Amino acid sequence: YAPLIYLPHSAGLWLGEHGQLNMLHSYELARVIVIVTALLIAFYAWHLVQPNVLMLMLVLTPMALFQWVSPTIDGLCNALLLLFIALWAKIFKDIKQPPQVAHELLLYCCTFFLCTAKTNLLPILIVPFFLLIRKLSWRRLLAQGILLSSVFGWVAFAVSSSSDIRLTRKHTNVEILRAYLADPLEFFKVIGRSIEAGLDFYVHSFLGKLGWLNAPISNSSVRNLAAFLLVGLIFILIAHRPLRFSATQAIALCVAITSFFLIFVALAITY
């Protein structure tokens, strides 16, 4: 992960050190700062664009709540993604009106933080690109050039230099990536076998497998949560009843599907 995403953690540990707190209290201070930062970002996102029922249900699942209160970057990334979606919706709501400079800069910052912290979110880079297509300008072209070079520069560095010391491997990340690029069909076979073997795990992890906590959620609870999410999705579709499939919806669907597959790319080349 790019180190900038850890700024709230660093601030908490720095304050703990200069406040002469012990390690435990410094850790708890960092945790509070991370949680508050994530919540403030999420509330600002919902101030820009009111969330729908399905979004609220997703951010209140047990897995999401566990991430919100954990001293990791997951809660921060969730909040930044909410802000990214809100800015995307607000900027593209009225294509005739130029976006506010502050909102556009925030969109670029969210894109950088998300793409360098969660590699599977690289497809969101297409959103600033459509902003560039909508109205070309040297300022916007320069900003997106800096964004793309910094994101792909970091990703290239991370892929070529990172490894899990717990694993004994005969091939580097780059070699594995080249192998799958040479035979994409084999990669999709791996995805199929992974989903077939671990479908229950993926469902439980998405809804409520609470990390390392010894707090299992029963199968009936998982089924109930899945049913509630399905009802929420149906409610949103009925309430909005889109007359046509807009370009923005098509882009969002493509980004979601591509991000899903990139999760398995990251897993395949690092494990």
PDB file of C-alpha atoms in Angstrom:
ATOM      1  CA  TYR A   1       0.000   0.000   0.000  1.00  0.00           C
ATOM      2  CA  ALA A   2       1.141   3.540  -0.696  1.00  0.00           C
ATOM      3  CA  PRO A   3       2.237   5.110   2.613  1.00  0.00           C
ATOM      4  CA  LEU A   4       0.010   8.211   2.269  1.00  0.00           C
ATOM      5  CA  ILE A   5      -3.085   6.182   3.181  1.00  0.00           C
ATOM      6  CA  TYR A   6      -1.542   5.711   6.632  1.00  0.00           C
ATOM      7  CA  LEU A   7      -1.427   9.438   7.464  1.00  0.00           C
ATOM      8  CA  PRO A   8      -4.164   9.165  10.153  1.00  0.00           C
ATOM      9  CA  HIS A   9      -2.331   6.224  11.738  1.00  0.00           C
ATOM     10  CA  SER A  10       0.937   8.167  11.683  1.00  0.00           C
ATOM     11  CA  ALA A  11      -0.734  11.207  13.226  1.00  0.00           C
ATOM     12  CA  GLY A  12      -2.064   9.114  16.098  1.00  0.00           C
ATOM     13  CA  LEU A  13       1.268   7.454  16.803  1.00  0.00           C
ATOM     14  CA  TRP A  14       3.088  10.808  16.511  1.00  0.00           C
ATOM     15  CA  LEU A  15       0.704  12.428  19.003  1.00  0.00           C
ATOM     16  CA  GLY A  16       1.099   9.452  21.318  1.00  0.00           C
ATOM     17  CA  GLU A  17       4.883   9.683  21.191  1.00  0.00           C
ATOM     18  CA  HIS A  18       4.968  13.426  21.818  1.00  0.00           C
ATOM     19  CA  GLY A  19       2.291  13.101  24.497  1.00  0.00           C
ATOM     20  CA  GLN A  20       4.471  10.494  26.241  1.00  0.00           C
ATOM     21  CA  LEU A  21       1.760   7.856  26.020  1.00  0.00           C
ATOM     22  CA  ASN A  22       2.589   4.174  26.286  1.00  0.00           C
ATOM     23  CA  MET A  23       2.273   1.885  23.294  1.00  0.00           C
ATOM     24  CA  LEU A  24      -1.251   0.673  24.140  1.00  0.00           C
ATOM     25  CA  HIS A  25      -2.623   4.197  24.588  1.00  0.00           C
ATOM     26  CA  SER A  26      -0.853   5.372  21.429  1.00  0.00           C
ATOM     27  CA  TYR A  27      -2.439   2.482  19.546  1.00  0.00           C
ATOM     28  CA  GLU A  28      -5.912   3.336  20.859  1.00  0.00           C
ATOM     29  CA  LEU A  29      -5.370   7.019  19.981  1.00  0.00           C
ATOM     30  CA  ALA A  30      -4.357   6.088  16.442  1.00  0.00           C
ATOM     31  CA  ARG A  31      -7.391   3.840  16.200  1.00  0.00           C
ATOM     32  CA  VAL A  32      -9.749   6.631  17.291  1.00  0.00           C
ATOM     33  CA  ILE A  33      -8.225   9.070  14.787  1.00  0.00           C
ATOM     34  CA  VAL A  34      -8.564   6.536  11.965  1.00  0.00           C
ATOM     35  CA  ILE A  35     -12.209   5.794  12.837  1.00  0.00           C
ATOM     36  CA  VAL A  36     -13.136   9.470  13.186  1.00  0.00           C
ATOM     37  CA  THR A  37     -11.392  10.330   9.919  1.00  0.00           C
ATOM     38  CA  ALA A  38     -13.265   7.566   8.074  1.00  0.00           C
ATOM     39  CA  LEU A  39     -16.623   8.613   9.544  1.00  0.00           C
ATOM     40  CA  LEU A  40     -16.055  12.291   8.699  1.00  0.00           C
ATOM     41  CA  ILE A  41     -15.234  11.373   5.095  1.00  0.00           C
ATOM     42  CA  ALA A  42     -18.343   9.164   4.873  1.00  0.00           C
ATOM     43  CA  PHE A  43     -20.604  11.858   6.341  1.00  0.00           C
ATOM     44  CA  TYR A  44     -19.200  14.421   3.905  1.00  0.00           C
ATOM     45  CA  ALA A  45     -19.884  12.026   1.031  1.00  0.00           C
ATOM     46  CA  TRP A  46     -23.485  11.641   2.179  1.00  0.00           C
ATOM     47  CA  HIS A  47     -23.737  15.409   2.518  1.00  0.00           C
ATOM     48  CA  LEU A  48     -22.863  15.711  -1.176  1.00  0.00           C
ATOM     49  CA  VAL A  49     -25.206  12.955  -2.336  1.00  0.00           C
ATOM     50  CA  GLN A  50     -27.868  11.304  -0.193  1.00  0.00           C
ATOM     51  CA  PRO A  51     -27.235   7.531   0.001  1.00  0.00           C
ATOM     52  CA  ASN A  52     -29.922   5.107  -1.070  1.00  0.00           C
ATOM     53  CA  VAL A  53     -31.269   2.249   1.021  1.00  0.00           C
ATOM     54  CA  LEU A  54     -29.034  -0.425  -0.512  1.00  0.00           C
ATOM     55  CA  MET A  55     -25.868   1.590   0.136  1.00  0.00           C
ATOM     56  CA  LEU A  56     -26.841   2.091   3.777  1.00  0.00           C
ATOM     57  CA  MET A  57     -27.508  -1.629   4.124  1.00  0.00           C
ATOM     58  CA  LEU A  58     -24.114  -2.490   2.643  1.00  0.00           C
ATOM     59  CA  VAL A  59     -22.163  -0.175   4.957  1.00  0.00           C
ATOM     60  CA  LEU A  60     -24.033  -1.566   7.971  1.00  0.00           C
ATOM     61  CA  THR A  61     -23.364  -5.270   7.352  1.00  0.00           C
ATOM     62  CA  PRO A  62     -21.338  -6.948  10.130  1.00  0.00           C
ATOM     63  CA  MET A  63     -18.270  -7.180   7.880  1.00  0.00           C
ATOM     64  CA  ALA A  64     -18.463  -3.477   7.023  1.00  0.00           C
ATOM     65  CA  LEU A  65     -18.984  -2.480  10.667  1.00  0.00           C
ATOM     66  CA  PHE A  66     -15.952  -4.544  11.635  1.00  0.00           C
ATOM     67  CA  GLN A  67     -13.913  -2.664   9.030  1.00  0.00           C
ATOM     68  CA  TRP A  68     -15.192   0.731  10.189  1.00  0.00           C
ATOM     69  CA  VAL A  69     -13.963   0.189  13.750  1.00  0.00           C
ATOM     70  CA  SER A  70     -10.698  -1.588  12.891  1.00  0.00           C
ATOM     71  CA  PRO A  71      -7.372   0.297  13.008  1.00  0.00           C
ATOM     72  CA  THR A  72      -6.627  -0.699   9.410  1.00  0.00           C
ATOM     73  CA  ILE A  73      -7.049   1.075   6.089  1.00  0.00           C
ATOM     74  CA  ASP A  74     -10.246  -0.823   5.241  1.00  0.00           C
ATOM     75  CA  GLY A  75     -12.583   1.653   6.913  1.00  0.00           C
ATOM     76  CA  LEU A  76     -10.701   4.556   5.343  1.00  0.00           C
ATOM     77  CA  CYS A  77     -10.901   2.950   1.903  1.00  0.00           C
ATOM     78  CA  ASN A  78     -14.625   2.327   2.343  1.00  0.00           C
ATOM     79  CA  ALA A  79     -15.132   5.979   3.237  1.00  0.00           C
ATOM     80  CA  LEU A  80     -12.977   7.189   0.341  1.00  0.00           C
ATOM     81  CA  LEU A  81     -14.923   4.970  -2.048  1.00  0.00           C
ATOM     82  CA  LEU A  82     -18.183   6.466  -0.771  1.00  0.00           C
ATOM     83  CA  LEU A  83     -16.735   9.930  -1.339  1.00  0.00           C
ATOM     84  CA  PHE A  84     -15.531   8.947  -4.816  1.00  0.00           C
ATOM     85  CA  ILE A  85     -19.009   7.691  -5.737  1.00  0.00           C
ATOM     86  CA  ALA A  86     -20.635  10.849  -4.340  1.00  0.00           C
ATOM     87  CA  LEU A  87     -18.269  13.116  -6.285  1.00  0.00           C
ATOM     88  CA  TRP A  88     -18.795  11.052  -9.422  1.00  0.00           C
ATOM     89  CA  ALA A  89     -22.563  11.369  -9.100  1.00  0.00           C
ATOM     90  CA  LYS A  90     -22.445  15.081  -8.310  1.00  0.00           C
ATOM     91  CA  ILE A  91     -19.991  16.033 -11.058  1.00  0.00           C
ATOM     92  CA  PHE A  92     -21.735  14.003 -13.768  1.00  0.00           C
ATOM     93  CA  LYS A  93     -25.276  14.838 -12.661  1.00  0.00           C
ATOM     94  CA  ASP A  94     -25.443  17.894 -14.878  1.00  0.00           C
ATOM     95  CA  ILE A  95     -23.002  17.586 -17.760  1.00  0.00           C
ATOM     96  CA  LYS A  96     -23.736  21.146 -18.882  1.00  0.00           C
ATOM     97  CA  GLN A  97     -22.423  22.664 -15.665  1.00  0.00           C
ATOM     98  CA  PRO A  98     -18.642  22.682 -15.095  1.00  0.00           C
ATOM     99  CA  PRO A  99     -17.665  20.900 -11.858  1.00  0.00           C
ATOM    100  CA  GLN A 100     -16.279  22.844  -8.937  1.00  0.00           C
ATOM    101  CA  VAL A 101     -12.482  22.828  -8.897  1.00  0.00           C
ATOM    102  CA  ALA A 102     -12.481  21.557  -5.298  1.00  0.00           C
ATOM    103  CA  HIS A 103     -14.726  18.630  -6.196  1.00  0.00           C
ATOM    104  CA  GLU A 104     -12.588  17.728  -9.189  1.00  0.00           C
ATOM    105  CA  LEU A 105      -9.395  17.817  -7.125  1.00  0.00           C
ATOM    106  CA  LEU A 106     -11.042  15.685  -4.448  1.00  0.00           C
ATOM    107  CA  LEU A 107     -12.032  13.181  -7.132  1.00  0.00           C
ATOM    108  CA  TYR A 108      -8.385  12.938  -8.259  1.00  0.00           C
ATOM    109  CA  CYS A 109      -7.170  12.532  -4.667  1.00  0.00           C
ATOM    110  CA  CYS A 110      -9.711   9.797  -3.928  1.00  0.00           C
ATOM    111  CA  THR A 111      -8.708   8.038  -7.134  1.00  0.00           C
ATOM    112  CA  PHE A 112      -5.035   8.111  -6.174  1.00  0.00           C
ATOM    113  CA  PHE A 113      -5.581   6.867  -2.618  1.00  0.00           C
ATOM    114  CA  LEU A 114      -7.950   4.094  -3.685  1.00  0.00           C
ATOM    115  CA  CYS A 115      -5.896   2.853  -6.644  1.00  0.00           C
ATOM    116  CA  THR A 116      -2.663   2.717  -4.650  1.00  0.00           C
ATOM    117  CA  ALA A 117      -4.294   1.118  -1.589  1.00  0.00           C
ATOM    118  CA  LYS A 118      -6.701  -1.276  -3.328  1.00  0.00           C
ATOM    119  CA  THR A 119      -5.228  -2.364  -6.655  1.00  0.00           C
ATOM    120  CA  ASN A 120      -8.482  -3.980  -7.752  1.00  0.00           C
ATOM    121  CA  LEU A 121      -9.986  -0.472  -7.926  1.00  0.00           C
ATOM    122  CA  LEU A 122      -7.724   0.569 -10.812  1.00  0.00           C
ATOM    123  CA  PRO A 123     -10.744   0.595 -13.186  1.00  0.00           C
ATOM    124  CA  ILE A 124     -12.051   3.749 -11.462  1.00  0.00           C
ATOM    125  CA  LEU A 125      -9.356   5.614 -13.391  1.00  0.00           C
ATOM    126  CA  ILE A 126     -11.826   5.645 -16.267  1.00  0.00           C
ATOM    127  CA  VAL A 127     -14.017   8.170 -14.413  1.00  0.00           C
ATOM    128  CA  PRO A 128     -11.499  11.057 -14.499  1.00  0.00           C
ATOM    129  CA  PHE A 129     -10.808  10.103 -18.117  1.00  0.00           C
ATOM    130  CA  PHE A 130     -14.465  10.703 -19.051  1.00  0.00           C
ATOM    131  CA  LEU A 131     -14.232  14.025 -17.264  1.00  0.00           C
ATOM    132  CA  LEU A 132     -11.338  14.873 -19.558  1.00  0.00           C
ATOM    133  CA  ILE A 133     -13.331  13.834 -22.624  1.00  0.00           C
ATOM    134  CA  ARG A 134     -16.250  15.990 -21.553  1.00  0.00           C
ATOM    135  CA  LYS A 135     -14.136  19.116 -21.630  1.00  0.00           C
ATOM    136  CA  LEU A 136     -10.501  19.022 -22.633  1.00  0.00           C
ATOM    137  CA  SER A 137      -8.175  21.539 -20.986  1.00  0.00           C
ATOM    138  CA  TRP A 138      -4.450  21.725 -20.365  1.00  0.00           C
ATOM    139  CA  ARG A 139      -5.001  21.963 -16.610  1.00  0.00           C
ATOM    140  CA  ARG A 140      -7.140  18.838 -16.593  1.00  0.00           C
ATOM    141  CA  LEU A 141      -4.766  17.010 -18.941  1.00  0.00           C
ATOM    142  CA  LEU A 142      -1.789  17.830 -16.702  1.00  0.00           C
ATOM    143  CA  ALA A 143      -3.646  16.775 -13.551  1.00  0.00           C
ATOM    144  CA  GLN A 144      -4.648  13.436 -15.024  1.00  0.00           C
ATOM    145  CA  GLY A 145      -1.166  12.873 -16.427  1.00  0.00           C
ATOM    146  CA  ILE A 146       0.236  13.293 -12.920  1.00  0.00           C
ATOM    147  CA  LEU A 147      -2.496  11.020 -11.537  1.00  0.00           C
ATOM    148  CA  LEU A 148      -1.870   8.226 -14.039  1.00  0.00           C
ATOM    149  CA  SER A 149       1.917   8.342 -13.775  1.00  0.00           C
ATOM    150  CA  SER A 150       1.846   8.318  -9.967  1.00  0.00           C
ATOM    151  CA  VAL A 151      -0.705   5.486  -9.759  1.00  0.00           C
ATOM    152  CA  PHE A 152       0.902   3.192 -12.329  1.00  0.00           C
ATOM    153  CA  GLY A 153       4.377   4.064 -11.076  1.00  0.00           C
ATOM    154  CA  TRP A 154       3.444   2.946  -7.581  1.00  0.00           C
ATOM    155  CA  VAL A 155       1.640  -0.175  -8.801  1.00  0.00           C
ATOM    156  CA  ALA A 156       4.647  -1.184 -10.931  1.00  0.00           C
ATOM    157  CA  PHE A 157       6.957  -0.661  -7.966  1.00  0.00           C
ATOM    158  CA  ALA A 158       4.674  -2.616  -5.628  1.00  0.00           C
ATOM    159  CA  VAL A 159       4.234  -5.557  -8.002  1.00  0.00           C
ATOM    160  CA  SER A 160       7.955  -5.835  -8.706  1.00  0.00           C
ATOM    161  CA  SER A 161       9.177  -5.436  -5.131  1.00  0.00           C
ATOM    162  CA  SER A 162       6.547  -6.834  -2.765  1.00  0.00           C
ATOM    163  CA  SER A 163       6.343 -10.428  -1.585  1.00  0.00           C
ATOM    164  CA  ASP A 164       4.924 -12.411   1.300  1.00  0.00           C
ATOM    165  CA  ILE A 165       7.832 -13.719   3.374  1.00  0.00           C
ATOM    166  CA  ARG A 166       5.518 -16.367   4.869  1.00  0.00           C
ATOM    167  CA  LEU A 167       5.360 -18.121   1.508  1.00  0.00           C
ATOM    168  CA  THR A 168       8.089 -20.069  -0.267  1.00  0.00           C
ATOM    169  CA  ARG A 169       7.764 -19.389  -3.981  1.00  0.00           C
ATOM    170  CA  LYS A 170       9.737 -20.298  -7.085  1.00  0.00           C
ATOM    171  CA  HIS A 171       8.422 -17.416  -9.200  1.00  0.00           C
ATOM    172  CA  THR A 172       8.209 -13.667  -8.714  1.00  0.00           C
ATOM    173  CA  ASN A 173       5.023 -11.614  -9.004  1.00  0.00           C
ATOM    174  CA  VAL A 174       6.055 -10.361 -12.425  1.00  0.00           C
ATOM    175  CA  GLU A 175       6.741 -13.900 -13.707  1.00  0.00           C
ATOM    176  CA  ILE A 176       3.333 -15.117 -12.531  1.00  0.00           C
ATOM    177  CA  LEU A 177       1.623 -12.107 -14.105  1.00  0.00           C
ATOM    178  CA  ARG A 178       3.387 -12.764 -17.419  1.00  0.00           C
ATOM    179  CA  ALA A 179       2.305 -16.405 -17.329  1.00  0.00           C
ATOM    180  CA  TYR A 180      -1.359 -15.497 -16.907  1.00  0.00           C
ATOM    181  CA  LEU A 181      -1.133 -12.803 -19.586  1.00  0.00           C
ATOM    182  CA  ALA A 182       0.269 -15.425 -21.952  1.00  0.00           C
ATOM    183  CA  ASP A 183      -2.624 -17.797 -21.135  1.00  0.00           C
ATOM    184  CA  PRO A 184      -5.707 -15.794 -19.991  1.00  0.00           C
ATOM    185  CA  LEU A 185      -7.943 -18.859 -20.280  1.00  0.00           C
ATOM    186  CA  GLU A 186      -5.984 -20.596 -17.523  1.00  0.00           C
ATOM    187  CA  PHE A 187      -6.531 -17.571 -15.292  1.00  0.00           C
ATOM    188  CA  PHE A 188     -10.304 -17.757 -15.719  1.00  0.00           C
ATOM    189  CA  LYS A 189     -10.158 -21.491 -14.999  1.00  0.00           C
ATOM    190  CA  VAL A 190      -8.367 -20.672 -11.737  1.00  0.00           C
ATOM    191  CA  ILE A 191     -11.118 -18.173 -10.868  1.00  0.00           C
ATOM    192  CA  GLY A 192     -13.786 -20.774 -11.593  1.00  0.00           C
ATOM    193  CA  ARG A 193     -12.095 -23.389  -9.423  1.00  0.00           C
ATOM    194  CA  SER A 194     -11.586 -20.859  -6.618  1.00  0.00           C
ATOM    195  CA  ILE A 195     -15.232 -19.789  -6.580  1.00  0.00           C
ATOM    196  CA  GLU A 196     -16.450 -23.384  -6.818  1.00  0.00           C
ATOM    197  CA  ALA A 197     -14.264 -24.476  -3.909  1.00  0.00           C
ATOM    198  CA  GLY A 198     -14.836 -21.477  -1.662  1.00  0.00           C
ATOM    199  CA  LEU A 199     -18.270 -20.066  -2.473  1.00  0.00           C
ATOM    200  CA  ASP A 200     -19.474 -20.322   1.126  1.00  0.00           C
ATOM    201  CA  PHE A 201     -16.323 -18.575   2.310  1.00  0.00           C
ATOM    202  CA  TYR A 202     -16.791 -15.688  -0.125  1.00  0.00           C
ATOM    203  CA  VAL A 203     -20.421 -15.200   0.888  1.00  0.00           C
ATOM    204  CA  HIS A 204     -19.640 -15.319   4.606  1.00  0.00           C
ATOM    205  CA  SER A 205     -16.617 -13.032   4.209  1.00  0.00           C
ATOM    206  CA  PHE A 206     -18.642 -10.465   2.281  1.00  0.00           C
ATOM    207  CA  LEU A 207     -21.472 -10.363   4.799  1.00  0.00           C
ATOM    208  CA  GLY A 208     -20.035 -11.145   8.182  1.00  0.00           C
ATOM    209  CA  LYS A 209     -16.916 -13.246   8.686  1.00  0.00           C
ATOM    210  CA  LEU A 210     -15.331 -10.868  11.163  1.00  0.00           C
ATOM    211  CA  GLY A 211     -11.668 -11.201  10.355  1.00  0.00           C
ATOM    212  CA  TRP A 212      -9.694 -12.799  13.169  1.00  0.00           C
ATOM    213  CA  LEU A 213     -12.442 -12.263  15.751  1.00  0.00           C
ATOM    214  CA  ASN A 214     -13.827 -15.367  17.399  1.00  0.00           C
ATOM    215  CA  ALA A 215     -17.364 -14.174  16.696  1.00  0.00           C
ATOM    216  CA  PRO A 216     -18.866 -16.450  14.043  1.00  0.00           C
ATOM    217  CA  ILE A 217     -22.193 -15.538  12.486  1.00  0.00           C
ATOM    218  CA  SER A 218     -24.675 -18.363  12.003  1.00  0.00           C
ATOM    219  CA  ASN A 219     -25.698 -19.553   8.560  1.00  0.00           C
ATOM    220  CA  SER A 220     -29.270 -18.420   9.207  1.00  0.00           C
ATOM    221  CA  SER A 221     -28.045 -14.900   9.985  1.00  0.00           C
ATOM    222  CA  VAL A 222     -25.998 -14.839   6.795  1.00  0.00           C
ATOM    223  CA  ARG A 223     -29.055 -15.964   4.809  1.00  0.00           C
ATOM    224  CA  ASN A 224     -31.155 -13.248   6.456  1.00  0.00           C
ATOM    225  CA  LEU A 225     -28.561 -10.593   5.659  1.00  0.00           C
ATOM    226  CA  ALA A 226     -28.368 -11.746   2.048  1.00  0.00           C
ATOM    227  CA  ALA A 227     -32.178 -11.646   1.821  1.00  0.00           C
ATOM    228  CA  PHE A 228     -32.284  -8.106   3.219  1.00  0.00           C
ATOM    229  CA  LEU A 229     -29.698  -6.959   0.669  1.00  0.00           C
ATOM    230  CA  LEU A 230     -31.693  -8.579  -2.132  1.00  0.00           C
ATOM    231  CA  VAL A 231     -34.861  -6.825  -0.942  1.00  0.00           C
ATOM    232  CA  GLY A 232     -32.951  -3.541  -0.832  1.00  0.00           C
ATOM    233  CA  LEU A 233     -31.733  -4.043  -4.397  1.00  0.00           C
ATOM    234  CA  ILE A 234     -35.271  -4.827  -5.607  1.00  0.00           C
ATOM    235  CA  PHE A 235     -36.611  -1.778  -3.765  1.00  0.00           C
ATOM    236  CA  ILE A 236     -34.045   0.479  -5.443  1.00  0.00           C
ATOM    237  CA  LEU A 237     -34.833  -0.926  -8.887  1.00  0.00           C
ATOM    238  CA  ILE A 238     -38.585  -0.479  -8.375  1.00  0.00           C
ATOM    239  CA  ALA A 239     -38.265   2.986  -6.844  1.00  0.00           C
ATOM    240  CA  HIS A 240     -36.066   4.405  -9.590  1.00  0.00           C
ATOM    241  CA  ARG A 241     -37.387   2.377 -12.531  1.00  0.00           C
ATOM    242  CA  PRO A 242     -34.834   3.681 -15.051  1.00  0.00           C
ATOM    243  CA  LEU A 243     -36.361   4.071 -18.496  1.00  0.00           C
ATOM    244  CA  ARG A 244     -33.037   3.357 -20.139  1.00  0.00           C
ATOM    245  CA  PHE A 245     -29.603   2.112 -19.213  1.00  0.00           C
ATOM    246  CA  SER A 246     -27.520   5.297 -19.039  1.00  0.00           C
ATOM    247  CA  ALA A 247     -23.857   5.593 -19.955  1.00  0.00           C
ATOM    248  CA  THR A 248     -22.966   6.288 -16.309  1.00  0.00           C
ATOM    249  CA  GLN A 249     -24.695   3.088 -15.189  1.00  0.00           C
ATOM    250  CA  ALA A 250     -22.903   1.121 -17.902  1.00  0.00           C
ATOM    251  CA  ILE A 251     -19.542   2.534 -16.783  1.00  0.00           C
ATOM    252  CA  ALA A 252     -20.319   1.729 -13.138  1.00  0.00           C
ATOM    253  CA  LEU A 253     -21.246  -1.857 -14.035  1.00  0.00           C
ATOM    254  CA  CYS A 254     -18.058  -2.326 -16.081  1.00  0.00           C
ATOM    255  CA  VAL A 255     -15.948  -0.882 -13.255  1.00  0.00           C
ATOM    256  CA  ALA A 256     -17.586  -3.219 -10.728  1.00  0.00           C
ATOM    257  CA  ILE A 257     -17.108  -6.351 -12.860  1.00  0.00           C
ATOM    258  CA  THR A 258     -13.495  -5.489 -13.739  1.00  0.00           C
ATOM    259  CA  SER A 259     -12.675  -4.712 -10.106  1.00  0.00           C
ATOM    260  CA  PHE A 260     -14.109  -8.093  -9.105  1.00  0.00           C
ATOM    261  CA  PHE A 261     -11.769  -9.927 -11.495  1.00  0.00           C
ATOM    262  CA  LEU A 262      -8.780  -7.827 -10.435  1.00  0.00           C
ATOM    263  CA  ILE A 263      -9.198  -9.137  -6.884  1.00  0.00           C
ATOM    264  CA  PHE A 264      -8.337 -12.590  -8.189  1.00  0.00           C
ATOM    265  CA  VAL A 265      -5.465 -11.162 -10.255  1.00  0.00           C
ATOM    266  CA  ALA A 266      -3.949  -9.684  -7.092  1.00  0.00           C
ATOM    267  CA  LEU A 267      -4.447 -12.942  -5.203  1.00  0.00           C
ATOM    268  CA  ALA A 268      -3.025 -15.026  -8.044  1.00  0.00           C
ATOM    269  CA  ILE A 269       0.229 -13.111  -8.376  1.00  0.00           C
ATOM    270  CA  THR A 270       0.917 -12.554  -4.665  1.00  0.00           C
ATOM    271  CA  TYR A 271       0.005 -15.958  -3.162  1.00  0.00           C
TER     272      TYR A 271
END
